[in-house]
Coordinates of C-alpha atoms in Angstrom, one line a residue:
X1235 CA -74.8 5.3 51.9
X1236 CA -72.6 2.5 52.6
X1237 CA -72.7 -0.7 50.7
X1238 CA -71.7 -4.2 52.0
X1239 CA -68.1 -5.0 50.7
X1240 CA -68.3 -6.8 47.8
X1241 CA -67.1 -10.6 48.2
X1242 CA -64.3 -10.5 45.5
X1243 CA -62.9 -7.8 47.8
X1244 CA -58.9 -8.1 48.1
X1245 CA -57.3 -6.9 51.4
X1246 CA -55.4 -3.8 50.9
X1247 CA -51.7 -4.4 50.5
X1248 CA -48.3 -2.9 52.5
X1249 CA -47.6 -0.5 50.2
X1250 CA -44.3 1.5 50.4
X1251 CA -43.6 4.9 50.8
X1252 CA -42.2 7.1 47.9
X1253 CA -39.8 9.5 48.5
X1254 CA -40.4 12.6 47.5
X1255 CA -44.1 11.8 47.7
X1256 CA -46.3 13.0 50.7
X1257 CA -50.3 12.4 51.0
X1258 CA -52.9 13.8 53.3
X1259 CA -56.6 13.9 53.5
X1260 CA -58.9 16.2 55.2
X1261 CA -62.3 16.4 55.4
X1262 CA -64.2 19.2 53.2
X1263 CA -67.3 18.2 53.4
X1264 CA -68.3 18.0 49.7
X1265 CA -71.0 14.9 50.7
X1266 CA -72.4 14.4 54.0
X1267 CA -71.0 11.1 54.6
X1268 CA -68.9 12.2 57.8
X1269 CA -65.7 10.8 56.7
X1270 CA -62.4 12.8 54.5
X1271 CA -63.3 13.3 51.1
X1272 CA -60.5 15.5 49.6
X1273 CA -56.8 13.7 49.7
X1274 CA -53.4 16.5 48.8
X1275 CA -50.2 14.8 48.1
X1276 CA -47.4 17.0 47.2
X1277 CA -44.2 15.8 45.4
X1278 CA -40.9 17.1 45.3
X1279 CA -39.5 19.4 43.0
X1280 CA -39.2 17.8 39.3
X1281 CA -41.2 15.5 39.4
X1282 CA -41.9 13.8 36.3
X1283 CA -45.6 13.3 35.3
X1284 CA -48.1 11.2 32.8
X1285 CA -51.7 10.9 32.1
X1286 CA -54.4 9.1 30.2
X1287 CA -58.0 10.6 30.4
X1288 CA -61.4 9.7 29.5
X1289 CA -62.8 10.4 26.0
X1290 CA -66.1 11.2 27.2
X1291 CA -66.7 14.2 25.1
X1292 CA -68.4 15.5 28.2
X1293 CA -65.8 15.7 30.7
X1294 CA -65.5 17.8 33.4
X1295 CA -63.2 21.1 33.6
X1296 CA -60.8 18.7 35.7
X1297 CA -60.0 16.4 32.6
X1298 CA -59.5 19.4 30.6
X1299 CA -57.3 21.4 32.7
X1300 CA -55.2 18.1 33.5
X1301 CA -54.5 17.1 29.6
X1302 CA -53.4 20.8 29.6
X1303 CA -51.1 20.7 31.8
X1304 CA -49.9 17.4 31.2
X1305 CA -48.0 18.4 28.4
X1306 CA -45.3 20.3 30.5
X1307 CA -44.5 17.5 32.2
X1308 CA -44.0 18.0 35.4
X1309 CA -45.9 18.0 38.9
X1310 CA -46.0 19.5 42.6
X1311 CA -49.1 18.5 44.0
X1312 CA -52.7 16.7 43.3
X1313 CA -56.2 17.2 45.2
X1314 CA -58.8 14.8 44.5
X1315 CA -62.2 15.8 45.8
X1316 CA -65.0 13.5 46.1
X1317 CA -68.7 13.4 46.3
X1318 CA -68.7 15.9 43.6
X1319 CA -67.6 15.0 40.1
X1320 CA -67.6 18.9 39.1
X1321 CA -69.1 17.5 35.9
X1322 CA -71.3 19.4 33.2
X1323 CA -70.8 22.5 35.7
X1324 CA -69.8 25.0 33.4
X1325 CA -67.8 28.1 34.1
X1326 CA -68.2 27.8 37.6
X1327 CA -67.2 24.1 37.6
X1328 CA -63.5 25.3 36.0
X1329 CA -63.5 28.5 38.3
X1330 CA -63.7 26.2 41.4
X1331 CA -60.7 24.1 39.7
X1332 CA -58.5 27.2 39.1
X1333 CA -58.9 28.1 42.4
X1334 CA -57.7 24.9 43.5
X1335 CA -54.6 25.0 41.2
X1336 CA -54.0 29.0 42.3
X1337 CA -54.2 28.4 46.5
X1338 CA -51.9 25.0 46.4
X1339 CA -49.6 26.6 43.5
X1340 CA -48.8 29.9 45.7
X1341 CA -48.9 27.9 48.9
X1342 CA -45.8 25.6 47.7
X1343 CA -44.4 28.5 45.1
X1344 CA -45.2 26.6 42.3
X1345 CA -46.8 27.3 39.0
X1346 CA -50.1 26.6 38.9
X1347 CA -49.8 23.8 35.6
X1348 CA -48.2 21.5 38.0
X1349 CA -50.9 21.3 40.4
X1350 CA -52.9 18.6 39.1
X1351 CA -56.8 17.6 40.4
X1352 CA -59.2 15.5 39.9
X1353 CA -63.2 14.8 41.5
X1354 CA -65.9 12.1 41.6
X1355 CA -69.1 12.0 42.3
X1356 CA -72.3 13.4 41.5
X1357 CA -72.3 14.9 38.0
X1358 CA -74.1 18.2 37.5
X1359 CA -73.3 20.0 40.5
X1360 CA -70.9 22.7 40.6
X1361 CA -67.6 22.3 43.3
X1362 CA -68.3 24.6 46.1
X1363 CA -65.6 27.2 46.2
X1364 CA -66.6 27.9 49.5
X1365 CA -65.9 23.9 50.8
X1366 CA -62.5 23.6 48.8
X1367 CA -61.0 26.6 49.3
X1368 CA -61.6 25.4 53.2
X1369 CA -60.7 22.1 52.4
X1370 CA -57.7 22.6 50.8
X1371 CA -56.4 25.3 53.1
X1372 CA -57.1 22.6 56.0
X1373 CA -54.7 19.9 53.6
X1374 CA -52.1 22.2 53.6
X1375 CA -51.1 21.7 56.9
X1376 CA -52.6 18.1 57.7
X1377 CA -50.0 15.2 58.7
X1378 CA -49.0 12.8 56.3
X1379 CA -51.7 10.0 56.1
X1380 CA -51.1 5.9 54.7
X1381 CA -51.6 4.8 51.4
X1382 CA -54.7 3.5 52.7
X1383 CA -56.4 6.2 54.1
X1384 CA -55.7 8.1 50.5
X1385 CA -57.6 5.4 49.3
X1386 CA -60.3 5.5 51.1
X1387 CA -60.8 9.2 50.4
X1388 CA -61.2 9.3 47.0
X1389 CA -63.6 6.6 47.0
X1390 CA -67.5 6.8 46.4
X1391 CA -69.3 3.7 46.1
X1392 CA -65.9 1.6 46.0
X1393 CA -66.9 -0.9 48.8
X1394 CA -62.9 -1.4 49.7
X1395 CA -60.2 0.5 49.7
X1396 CA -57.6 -0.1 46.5
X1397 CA -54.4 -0.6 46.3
X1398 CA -51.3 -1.7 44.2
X1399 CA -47.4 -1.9 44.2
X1400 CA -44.4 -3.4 42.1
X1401 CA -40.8 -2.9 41.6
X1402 CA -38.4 -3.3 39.0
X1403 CA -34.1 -2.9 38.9
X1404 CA -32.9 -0.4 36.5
X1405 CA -28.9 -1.0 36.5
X1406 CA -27.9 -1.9 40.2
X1407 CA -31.1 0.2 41.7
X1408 CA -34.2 -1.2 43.1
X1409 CA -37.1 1.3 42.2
X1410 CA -40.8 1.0 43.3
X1411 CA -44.1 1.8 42.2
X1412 CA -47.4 2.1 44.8
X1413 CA -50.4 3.2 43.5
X1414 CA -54.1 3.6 44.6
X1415 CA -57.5 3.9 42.5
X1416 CA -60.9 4.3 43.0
X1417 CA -63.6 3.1 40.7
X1418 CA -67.0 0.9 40.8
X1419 CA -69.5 1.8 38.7
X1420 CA -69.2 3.9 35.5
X1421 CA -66.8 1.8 34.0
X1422 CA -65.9 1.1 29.9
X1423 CA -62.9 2.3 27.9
X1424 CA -61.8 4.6 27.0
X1425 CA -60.3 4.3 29.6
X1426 CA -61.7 2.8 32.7
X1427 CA -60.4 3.5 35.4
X1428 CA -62.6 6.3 37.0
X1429 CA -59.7 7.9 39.1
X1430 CA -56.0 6.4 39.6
X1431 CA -52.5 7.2 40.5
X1432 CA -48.9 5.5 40.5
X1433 CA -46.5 6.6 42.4
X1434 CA -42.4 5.9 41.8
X1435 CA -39.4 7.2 43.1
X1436 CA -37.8 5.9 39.5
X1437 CA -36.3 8.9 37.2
X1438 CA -38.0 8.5 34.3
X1439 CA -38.2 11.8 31.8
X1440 CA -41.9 12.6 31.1
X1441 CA -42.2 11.5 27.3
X1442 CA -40.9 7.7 28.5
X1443 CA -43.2 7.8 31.6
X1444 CA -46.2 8.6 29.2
X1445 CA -45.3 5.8 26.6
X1446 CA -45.1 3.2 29.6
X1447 CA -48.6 4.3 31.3
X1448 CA -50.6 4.6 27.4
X1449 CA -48.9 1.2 26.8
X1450 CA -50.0 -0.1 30.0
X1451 CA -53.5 1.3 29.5
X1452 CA -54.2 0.2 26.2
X1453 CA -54.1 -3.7 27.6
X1454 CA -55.2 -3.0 31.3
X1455 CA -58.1 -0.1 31.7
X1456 CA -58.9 -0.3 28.7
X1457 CA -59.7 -3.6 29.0
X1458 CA -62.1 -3.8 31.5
X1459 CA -65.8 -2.8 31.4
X1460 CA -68.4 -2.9 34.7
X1461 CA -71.5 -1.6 32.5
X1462 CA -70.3 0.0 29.6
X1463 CA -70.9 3.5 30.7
X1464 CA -67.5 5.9 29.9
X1465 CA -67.3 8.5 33.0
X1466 CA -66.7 12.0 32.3
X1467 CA -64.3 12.5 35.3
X1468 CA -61.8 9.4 34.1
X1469 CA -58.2 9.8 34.8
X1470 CA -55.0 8.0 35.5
X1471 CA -51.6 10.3 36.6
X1472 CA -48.5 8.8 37.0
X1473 CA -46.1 10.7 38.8
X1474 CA -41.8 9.7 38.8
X1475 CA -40.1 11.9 41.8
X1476 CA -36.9 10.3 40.8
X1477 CA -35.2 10.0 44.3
X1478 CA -34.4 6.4 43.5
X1479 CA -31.0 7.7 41.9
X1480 CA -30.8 5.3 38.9
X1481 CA -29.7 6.9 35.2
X1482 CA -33.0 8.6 34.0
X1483 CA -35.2 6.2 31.4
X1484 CA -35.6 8.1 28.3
X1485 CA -37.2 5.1 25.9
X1486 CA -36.9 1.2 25.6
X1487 CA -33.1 1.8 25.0
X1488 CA -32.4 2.8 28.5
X1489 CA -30.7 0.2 30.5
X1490 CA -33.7 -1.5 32.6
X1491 CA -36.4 0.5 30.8
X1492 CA -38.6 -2.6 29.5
X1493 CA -38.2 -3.8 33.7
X1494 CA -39.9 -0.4 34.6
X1495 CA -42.6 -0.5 31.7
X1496 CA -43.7 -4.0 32.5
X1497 CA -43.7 -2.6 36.5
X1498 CA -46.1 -0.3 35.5
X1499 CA -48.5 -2.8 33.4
X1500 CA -48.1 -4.8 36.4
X1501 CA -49.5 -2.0 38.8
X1502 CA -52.0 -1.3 36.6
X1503 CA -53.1 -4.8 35.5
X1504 CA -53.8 -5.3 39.4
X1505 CA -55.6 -2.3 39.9
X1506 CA -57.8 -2.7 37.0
X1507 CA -58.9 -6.1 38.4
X1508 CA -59.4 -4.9 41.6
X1509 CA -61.9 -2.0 40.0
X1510 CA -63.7 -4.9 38.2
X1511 CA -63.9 -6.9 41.3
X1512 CA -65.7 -4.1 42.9
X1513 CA -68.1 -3.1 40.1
X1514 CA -71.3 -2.5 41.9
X1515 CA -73.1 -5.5 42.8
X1516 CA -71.0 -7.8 41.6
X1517 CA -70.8 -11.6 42.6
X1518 CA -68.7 -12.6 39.9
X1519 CA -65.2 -12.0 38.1
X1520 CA -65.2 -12.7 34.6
X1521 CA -62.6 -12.9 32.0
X1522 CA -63.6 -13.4 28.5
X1523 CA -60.4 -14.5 26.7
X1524 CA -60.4 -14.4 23.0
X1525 CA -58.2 -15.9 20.4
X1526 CA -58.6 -16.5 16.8
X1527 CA -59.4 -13.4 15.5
X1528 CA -57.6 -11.4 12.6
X1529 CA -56.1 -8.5 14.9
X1530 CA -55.4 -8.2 18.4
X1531 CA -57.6 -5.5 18.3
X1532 CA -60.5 -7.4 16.7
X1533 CA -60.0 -9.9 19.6
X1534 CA -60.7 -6.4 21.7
X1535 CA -63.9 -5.2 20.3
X1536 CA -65.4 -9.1 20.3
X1537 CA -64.5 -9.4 23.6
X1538 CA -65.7 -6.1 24.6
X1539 CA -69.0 -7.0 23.0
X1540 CA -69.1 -10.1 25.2
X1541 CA -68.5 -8.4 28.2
X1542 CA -70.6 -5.5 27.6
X1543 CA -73.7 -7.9 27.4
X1544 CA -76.2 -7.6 29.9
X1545 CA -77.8 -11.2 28.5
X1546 CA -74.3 -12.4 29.4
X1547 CA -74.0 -10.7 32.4
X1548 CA -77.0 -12.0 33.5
X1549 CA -76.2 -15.7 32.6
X1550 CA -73.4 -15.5 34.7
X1551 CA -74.9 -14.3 37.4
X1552 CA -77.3 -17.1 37.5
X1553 CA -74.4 -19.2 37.2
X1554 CA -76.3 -20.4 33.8
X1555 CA -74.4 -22.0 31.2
X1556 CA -76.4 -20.3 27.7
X1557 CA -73.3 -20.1 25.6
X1558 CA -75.8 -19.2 23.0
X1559 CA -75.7 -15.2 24.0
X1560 CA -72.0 -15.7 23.8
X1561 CA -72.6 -16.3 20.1
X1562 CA -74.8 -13.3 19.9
X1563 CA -72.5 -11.1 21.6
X1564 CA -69.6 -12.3 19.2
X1565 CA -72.0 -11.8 16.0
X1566 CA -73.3 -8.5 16.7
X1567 CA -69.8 -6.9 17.2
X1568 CA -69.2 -6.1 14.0
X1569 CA -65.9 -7.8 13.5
X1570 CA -65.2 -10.4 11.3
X1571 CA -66.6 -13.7 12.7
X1572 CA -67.6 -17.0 11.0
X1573 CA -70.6 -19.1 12.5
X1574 CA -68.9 -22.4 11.6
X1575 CA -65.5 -22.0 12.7
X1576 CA -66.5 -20.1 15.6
X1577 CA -65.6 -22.5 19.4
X1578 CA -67.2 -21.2 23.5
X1579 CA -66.2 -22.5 26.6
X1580 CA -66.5 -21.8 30.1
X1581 CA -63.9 -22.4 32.6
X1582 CA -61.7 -24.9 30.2
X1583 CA -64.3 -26.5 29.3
X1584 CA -65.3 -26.4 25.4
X1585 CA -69.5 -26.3 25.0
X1586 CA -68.9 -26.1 20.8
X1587 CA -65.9 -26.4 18.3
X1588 CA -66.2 -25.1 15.2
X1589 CA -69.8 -24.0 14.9
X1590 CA -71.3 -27.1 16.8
X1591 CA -72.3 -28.3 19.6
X1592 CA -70.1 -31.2 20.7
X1593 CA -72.3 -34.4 20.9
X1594 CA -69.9 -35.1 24.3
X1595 CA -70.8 -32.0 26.1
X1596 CA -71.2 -32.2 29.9
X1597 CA -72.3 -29.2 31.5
X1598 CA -71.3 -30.6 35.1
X1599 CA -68.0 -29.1 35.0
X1600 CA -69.2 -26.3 33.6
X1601 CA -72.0 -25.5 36.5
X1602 CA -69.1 -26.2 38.8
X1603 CA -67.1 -23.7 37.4
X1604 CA -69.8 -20.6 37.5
X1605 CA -70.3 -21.6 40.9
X1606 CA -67.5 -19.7 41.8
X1607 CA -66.6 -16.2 42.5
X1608 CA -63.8 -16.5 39.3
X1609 CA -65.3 -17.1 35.7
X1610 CA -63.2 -17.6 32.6
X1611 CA -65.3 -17.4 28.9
X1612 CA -63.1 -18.7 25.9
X1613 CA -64.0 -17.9 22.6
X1614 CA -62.1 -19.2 19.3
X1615 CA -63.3 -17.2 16.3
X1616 CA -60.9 -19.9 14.2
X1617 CA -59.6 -16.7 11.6
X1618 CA -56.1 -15.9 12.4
X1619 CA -54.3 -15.0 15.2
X1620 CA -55.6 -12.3 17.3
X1621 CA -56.3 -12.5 20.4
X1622 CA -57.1 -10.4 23.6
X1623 CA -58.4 -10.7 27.1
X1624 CA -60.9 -8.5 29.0
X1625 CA -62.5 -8.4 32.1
X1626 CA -65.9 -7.6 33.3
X1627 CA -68.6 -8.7 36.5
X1628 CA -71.8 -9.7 36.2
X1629 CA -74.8 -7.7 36.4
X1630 CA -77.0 -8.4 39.5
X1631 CA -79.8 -6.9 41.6
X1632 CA -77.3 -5.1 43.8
X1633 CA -76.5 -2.5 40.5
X1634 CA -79.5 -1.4 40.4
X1635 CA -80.1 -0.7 43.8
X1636 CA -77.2 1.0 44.2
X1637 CA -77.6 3.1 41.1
X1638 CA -81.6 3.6 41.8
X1639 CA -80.6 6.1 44.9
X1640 CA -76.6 6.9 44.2
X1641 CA -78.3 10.5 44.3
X1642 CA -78.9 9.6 48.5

């Protein structure tokens, strides 16, 4: 089923190619939607590669094979299937994987730990061998696609295509980083993401790559939340062909290493919005900014709990001022929080300081500002000097309609 594009939808950017990086998609007919639904991009030989994974304790054979063979460190190829998550499929879910990983690995004379997949979708149902060993037998010979149409073949009720790119100079080189993602519904750390990948031509030795992506994901997926439900499939890769040509980053002592890391929060920073702007249904972008708190990670969980709310949600999406269920969400997340030295605002605009109302309140401003398709909460808990920002949608009619026949 298609879904109308959601109206915080960003257009999808020019983003460059990546040498030693080649995508294709091909249609394998996991869902009868009647478009591609299983994207192949091979990399060239030593390629560096990183992951963070979901920590859904039900995750599918995918997850399990790819922290695996993350460890190695290196990568020739990824499939992502979709319309299928392959999840709570047993056996025959990681027997469908394996062939996957066995026909690409012998096809490109690799081994078989440095093909890397991933699938969305429909949990339950097991990954037709039948469909992907066809599918994948038609990748290995498809053109070359765009960025773009990658995109829009790992996506499932994403109602625009998703895309994100940055650069950084390491010495006297100019390296880049593109990267897609897919993602909508399902949506809380840890992580968040559903399914994304960033691509760079930087050399970058595997242990460095994966300190810059956990980094990045501690203050970018994991920050984010559409309805607090953790997929089972969840799954960033980063992948470093190194064709750029710089000196190889091996930590923060490198010569342009802490350009590169904050390339990569970059990338990821925007791709994590764009997921948020497409949660399903939503009308609204919301951050919930947090200061005051005695740990950054304090600042975290509150603002989590905030964001998480469905009273909340719902507030916002009737573009209703009750900064009272901002104090409830802020009480019942079980971090240290004082009533009367606890300050909400919406927007800039402070609704209470310091555990009161302010007798000069005017909610004009305030109306004005939930009008719009970009929301800001501030919260002051007034204890020290944590703080945090996370991002979430509201929570409208449209989610439930859309999760009411996802099955369809």
């Amino acid at each position: 089923m298609a879904y109308p594009v959601s109206p915080l939808a960003s257009p999808f950017p020019a983003l460059p190619a990546i040498a030693g990086v080649t995508p294709h998609v091909v249609r394998a007919g996991y869902k009868d939607w009647g478009r591609c639904d299983l994207t192949y991009v091979t990399f060239e030989a030593g390629t560096a590669v990183a992951g963070v994974f979901t920590k859904n304790l039900c995750c599918s054979s995918e997850v399990e094979l790819g922290r695996d063979n993350i460890v190695q460190g290196r990568a020739r190829a990824l499939v992502v299937n979709a319309g299928n998550s392959n999840a709570f499929t047993g056996y025959r879910g990681r027997e469908a994987v394996e062939q996957i990983m066995d026909q690409v690995a012998a096809h490109i004379g690799a081994p078989r730990e440095q093909v890397f997949v991933s699938s969305t979708g429909v949990i339950g149902v097991p990954l037709p061998k039948d469909k992907a060993r066809e599918g994948v037998e038609k990748a290995l010979t498809a053109q070359p696609c765009t960025w773009e149409d990658a995109a829009n073949t790992i996506a499932t009720t994403d109602t625009f295509a998703k895309g994100a790119a940055a650069t950084a100079m390491i010495g006297d080189t100019k390296v880049t980083i593109s990267a897609i993602i897919k993602g909508s519904g399902m949506i809380a750390p840890d992580m968040a993401t559903m399914l994304g990948y960033l691509f760079t031509d930087a050399a970058v030795e595997p242990a460095f790559l994966q300190a810059c992506l956990s980094a990045a994901n501690l203050r970018t997926f994991s920050c984010i939340t559409v309805d607090s439900d953790t997929s089972t499939s969840d799954t960033v890769l980063a992948f470093a062909t190194g064709k750029a040509g710089n000196a190889p980053l091996t930590s923060f002592q490198s010569d342009g290493a802490h350009a590169f890391a904050a390339a990569v929060h970059d990338v990821c920073r925007q791709l994590a919005h764009l997921v948020v702007r497409d949660g399903e249904g939503a009308q609204k972008f919301i951050a919930v900014a947090v200061t005051g708190a005695v740990s950054d990670e304090s600042a975290r969980k509150v603002g989590m709990a905030i964001a998480n709310s469905p009273l909340v949600k719902t507030a916002i999406a009737g573009e209703d001022a009750n900064w009272g269920r901002v104090v409830m969400a802020v009480g019942k997340a079980g971090e240290p929080a004082d009533r009367d030295k606890l300050s909400i605002g919406f927007g800039g605009t402070w609704a209470a300081r310091e555990g009161v109302p302010l007798a000069d309140y005017d909610e004009a401003p305030v109306a004005a500002h939930l009008k719009g398709h970009d929301i800001s909460i501030e919260v002051d808990l007034g204890l020290g000097d944590g703080s945090a920002t996370v991002w979430t949608c509201d929570l409208t009619h449209g989610y439930i309609s859309i999760n009411a026949d996802y099955r369809s």
